[in-house]
Short mmCIF file of C-alpha atoms in Angstrom, two decimals:
data_model
loop_
_atom_site.label_atom_id
_atom_site.label_comp_id
_atom_site.label_asym_id
_atom_site.label_seq_id
_atom_site.Cartn_x
_atom_site.Cartn_y
_atom_site.Cartn_z
CA GLY A 1 162.75 103.28 -127.49
CA ASN A 2 166.01 105.10 -126.87
CA SER A 3 168.32 105.72 -129.80
CA VAL A 4 171.41 107.64 -130.87
CA THR A 5 172.17 109.05 -134.30
CA GLN A 6 175.63 110.23 -135.36
CA MET A 7 176.81 111.95 -138.47
CA GLU A 8 178.19 109.51 -140.96
CA GLY A 9 181.86 109.27 -141.71
CA PRO A 10 184.50 109.04 -142.69
CA VAL A 11 185.60 112.55 -141.83
CA THR A 12 188.98 113.67 -143.16
CA LEU A 13 190.62 116.81 -141.80
CA SER A 14 193.98 118.51 -141.94
CA GLU A 15 196.00 118.89 -138.77
CA GLU A 16 194.91 121.89 -136.65
CA ALA A 17 191.47 122.00 -138.28
CA PHE A 18 188.29 122.40 -136.21
CA LEU A 19 186.30 119.23 -135.59
CA THR A 20 182.58 118.76 -135.05
CA ILE A 21 180.91 115.36 -134.95
CA ASN A 22 177.15 115.62 -134.57
CA CYS A 23 175.17 113.39 -132.24
CA THR A 24 171.46 113.51 -131.49
CA TYR A 25 169.51 111.24 -129.19
CA THR A 26 166.01 110.09 -128.36
CA ALA A 27 165.44 109.10 -124.75
CA THR A 28 163.02 109.04 -121.88
CA GLY A 29 164.18 111.49 -119.25
CA TYR A 30 167.73 112.79 -119.21
CA PRO A 31 170.14 109.86 -119.12
CA SER A 32 173.90 110.29 -119.02
CA LEU A 33 175.55 110.77 -122.41
CA PHE A 34 179.03 109.66 -123.42
CA TRP A 35 181.60 109.92 -126.15
CA TYR A 36 183.84 106.90 -126.59
CA VAL A 37 186.91 106.66 -128.81
CA GLN A 38 188.32 103.54 -130.46
CA TYR A 39 191.88 103.76 -131.78
CA PRO A 40 192.87 101.28 -134.50
CA GLY A 41 193.07 97.73 -133.17
CA GLU A 42 192.04 98.72 -129.66
CA GLY A 43 189.00 98.64 -127.40
CA LEU A 44 186.75 101.56 -126.51
CA GLN A 45 187.90 104.27 -124.14
CA LEU A 46 185.66 106.76 -122.42
CA LEU A 47 186.54 110.18 -123.83
CA LEU A 48 184.07 112.36 -121.95
CA LYS A 49 180.66 112.30 -120.33
CA ALA A 50 177.78 114.50 -119.18
CA THR A 51 175.39 113.26 -116.54
CA LYS A 52 172.66 115.87 -116.75
CA ALA A 53 171.20 118.51 -119.04
CA ASP A 54 173.44 121.56 -119.71
CA ASP A 55 176.53 119.73 -118.41
CA LYS A 56 179.68 120.11 -120.47
CA GLY A 57 182.05 117.18 -120.66
CA SER A 58 185.67 117.78 -121.63
CA ASN A 59 188.87 115.81 -121.98
CA LYS A 60 192.07 116.04 -124.07
CA GLY A 61 190.83 119.19 -125.79
CA PHE A 62 187.50 117.61 -126.77
CA GLU A 63 184.22 119.07 -125.51
CA ALA A 64 180.53 118.23 -125.72
CA THR A 65 177.52 119.92 -124.14
CA TYR A 66 174.34 118.07 -123.18
CA ARG A 67 171.60 120.15 -124.79
CA LYS A 68 168.10 118.97 -123.93
CA GLU A 69 166.42 121.61 -126.15
CA THR A 70 167.95 120.16 -129.28
CA THR A 71 168.51 116.63 -127.84
CA SER A 72 172.11 116.86 -128.97
CA PHE A 73 175.59 116.09 -127.65
CA HIS A 74 177.94 117.22 -130.43
CA LEU A 75 181.66 116.55 -130.06
CA GLU A 76 184.05 119.42 -130.81
CA LYS A 77 187.78 120.05 -130.79
CA GLY A 78 189.43 123.29 -131.75
CA SER A 79 192.60 121.88 -133.31
CA VAL A 80 192.89 118.22 -134.23
CA GLN A 81 196.12 116.26 -134.35
CA VAL A 82 197.14 113.21 -136.38
CA SER A 83 196.98 111.21 -133.14
CA ASP A 84 193.22 111.93 -132.92
CA SER A 85 192.57 109.63 -135.88
CA ALA A 86 190.12 107.04 -134.56
CA VAL A 87 186.47 106.04 -134.56
CA TYR A 88 184.26 108.10 -132.25
CA PHE A 89 181.02 106.79 -130.75
CA CYS A 90 178.26 108.74 -129.07
CA ALA A 91 176.39 106.64 -126.48
CA LEU A 92 173.43 106.76 -124.12
CA LYS A 93 173.38 105.31 -120.59
CA GLY A 94 171.32 102.24 -119.79
CA LYS A 95 171.90 99.45 -122.21
CA LEU A 96 174.63 101.79 -123.46
CA ILE A 97 173.14 102.39 -126.86
CA PHE A 98 175.77 103.45 -129.35
CA GLY A 99 175.57 105.60 -132.43
CA GLN A 100 176.95 104.05 -135.58
CA GLY A 101 180.43 105.54 -135.08
CA THR A 102 182.25 108.23 -137.03
CA GLU A 103 185.68 107.49 -138.40
CA LEU A 104 188.03 110.47 -138.22
CA SER A 105 191.22 110.66 -140.24
CA VAL A 106 193.60 113.58 -139.65
CA LYS A 107 196.26 114.26 -142.29
CA PRO A 108 199.53 116.09 -141.53
CA ASP B 1 196.70 96.12 -113.68
CA THR B 2 194.16 95.60 -116.42
CA ALA B 3 190.71 96.75 -115.33
CA VAL B 4 188.68 94.59 -117.73
CA SER B 5 190.53 91.69 -119.27
CA GLN B 6 189.32 89.35 -121.98
CA THR B 7 190.83 86.14 -123.23
CA PRO B 8 191.66 85.15 -125.83
CA LYS B 9 192.49 88.27 -127.86
CA TYR B 10 192.24 86.35 -131.13
CA LEU B 11 190.26 83.23 -131.89
CA VAL B 12 190.23 81.45 -135.25
CA THR B 13 188.03 78.38 -135.48
CA GLN B 14 186.09 76.26 -137.93
CA MET B 15 182.37 76.33 -138.53
CA GLY B 16 180.46 74.05 -136.22
CA ASN B 17 182.93 74.27 -133.34
CA ASP B 18 182.07 75.41 -129.82
CA LYS B 19 184.19 78.13 -128.19
CA SER B 20 184.26 80.31 -125.08
CA ILE B 21 185.48 83.81 -124.35
CA LYS B 22 186.29 84.82 -120.78
CA CYS B 23 186.05 88.22 -119.13
CA GLU B 24 187.15 89.44 -115.71
CA GLN B 25 186.98 92.87 -114.10
CA ASN B 26 188.82 94.08 -111.00
CA LEU B 27 187.01 97.40 -110.63
CA GLY B 28 184.40 96.23 -108.13
CA HIS B 29 181.64 96.98 -110.63
CA ASP B 30 178.29 95.27 -110.20
CA THR B 31 177.25 95.02 -113.86
CA MET B 32 178.95 93.37 -116.82
CA TYR B 33 178.08 93.33 -120.53
CA TRP B 34 178.86 91.63 -123.81
CA TYR B 35 178.84 93.66 -127.02
CA LYS B 36 179.34 92.57 -130.60
CA GLN B 37 181.09 94.85 -133.09
CA ASP B 38 180.57 94.02 -136.73
CA SER B 39 182.81 94.75 -139.70
CA LYS B 40 181.27 98.22 -140.08
CA LYS B 41 182.18 99.04 -136.45
CA PHE B 42 178.55 98.97 -135.33
CA LEU B 43 178.26 98.01 -131.64
CA LYS B 44 175.29 96.13 -130.32
CA ILE B 45 174.63 94.87 -126.82
CA MET B 46 174.07 91.16 -126.44
CA PHE B 47 173.79 90.48 -122.71
CA SER B 48 174.14 92.14 -119.34
CA TYR B 49 174.45 90.73 -115.84
CA ASN B 50 173.97 92.61 -112.59
CA ASN B 51 175.35 90.80 -109.54
CA LYS B 52 175.19 87.47 -111.37
CA GLU B 53 171.61 88.03 -112.55
CA LEU B 54 170.81 88.29 -116.27
CA ILE B 55 169.13 91.67 -116.84
CA ILE B 56 169.54 92.23 -120.57
CA ASN B 57 169.14 89.53 -123.17
CA GLU B 58 168.84 91.01 -126.60
CA THR B 59 167.72 89.15 -129.69
CA VAL B 60 170.68 86.83 -129.97
CA PRO B 61 170.67 83.23 -131.31
CA ASN B 62 170.39 80.74 -128.47
CA ARG B 63 173.72 79.31 -129.59
CA PHE B 64 175.15 82.14 -127.49
CA SER B 65 175.03 81.53 -123.75
CA PRO B 66 176.49 83.87 -121.15
CA LYS B 67 177.51 82.69 -117.71
CA SER B 68 178.43 84.77 -114.68
CA PRO B 69 179.91 82.71 -111.83
CA ASP B 70 180.37 85.85 -109.74
CA LYS B 71 180.06 89.58 -110.27
CA ALA B 72 183.69 89.90 -111.38
CA HIS B 73 183.42 87.36 -114.21
CA LEU B 74 181.25 87.06 -117.30
CA ASN B 75 181.94 84.39 -119.89
CA LEU B 76 180.41 83.88 -123.32
CA HIS B 77 180.00 80.41 -124.77
CA ILE B 78 179.10 79.96 -128.42
CA ASN B 79 177.88 76.65 -129.82
CA SER B 80 177.91 75.51 -133.45
CA LEU B 81 179.82 78.54 -134.71
CA GLU B 82 178.72 80.05 -138.03
CA LEU B 83 180.54 82.29 -140.51
CA GLY B 84 178.28 85.19 -139.50
CA ASP B 85 179.54 85.02 -135.93
CA SER B 86 182.86 86.47 -137.07
CA ALA B 87 183.19 89.80 -135.28
CA VAL B 88 184.95 91.51 -132.40
CA TYR B 89 183.34 90.80 -129.04
CA PHE B 90 183.81 93.31 -126.24
CA CYS B 91 183.23 92.81 -122.57
CA ALA B 92 182.44 95.86 -120.41
CA SER B 93 181.57 96.67 -116.82
CA SER B 94 179.93 99.51 -114.93
CA SER B 95 178.60 100.55 -111.57
CA ARG B 96 175.40 102.44 -110.75
CA GLN B 97 173.90 101.29 -114.05
CA GLY B 98 176.55 103.15 -115.99
CA TYR B 99 175.93 106.58 -114.51
CA TYR B 100 179.65 107.40 -114.65
CA GLY B 101 180.50 105.38 -117.72
CA TYR B 102 181.49 101.92 -118.78
CA THR B 103 184.94 100.32 -118.91
CA PHE B 104 185.69 98.10 -121.88
CA GLY B 105 188.05 95.21 -122.42
CA SER B 106 190.36 95.21 -125.42
CA GLY B 107 188.14 92.83 -127.38
CA THR B 108 188.26 89.31 -128.79
CA ARG B 109 188.48 89.05 -132.57
CA LEU B 110 186.62 85.89 -133.55
CA THR B 111 187.13 84.54 -137.06
CA VAL B 112 185.07 81.57 -138.18
CA VAL B 113 186.40 79.80 -141.26
#
């Protein structure tokens, strides 16, 4: 069946550092892929999405490219801020299968 | 206007009690979901309704019973609550089977004591 695997956290970075959170998937066909973010004490917000292979999703300085060759959808940001501290989830359309979440902590 | 609203936000109750969580969406979406988030932040789907019809029913104890009176509402009733039911429960909705994404409520933190 379909599945999503994310790199384990927690990830701790200094402000302005480069961020990569790895996500790989197993799926039939090419379903839409998503990154969701959960700030402390809040629900999940859609951060970005890609609906087909080779699409690049972007929002708030975050980017992810849907790569069918490597079945990956890695999240990147060039310069993180303290306000980016949250848990990030990679997800696959359908039942909306989530990865296990990666907690990011950004220190000033 | 809140797009997906859940009530209550917090629920503390004793073992053995029966409780309900309500969810409403005003986005015009045709599909609604219940997810459970455990203490390690892992999210797992429980149920999904499309236009009032149950389409996803994962391996969940039958003490949990969803009800969808119309496509804008999806409630979750839990009988005989157990300590292990303590978690955050999220409601979500989507259109076109989630092609463009899913909108989540802010969650209900259930604590069983």
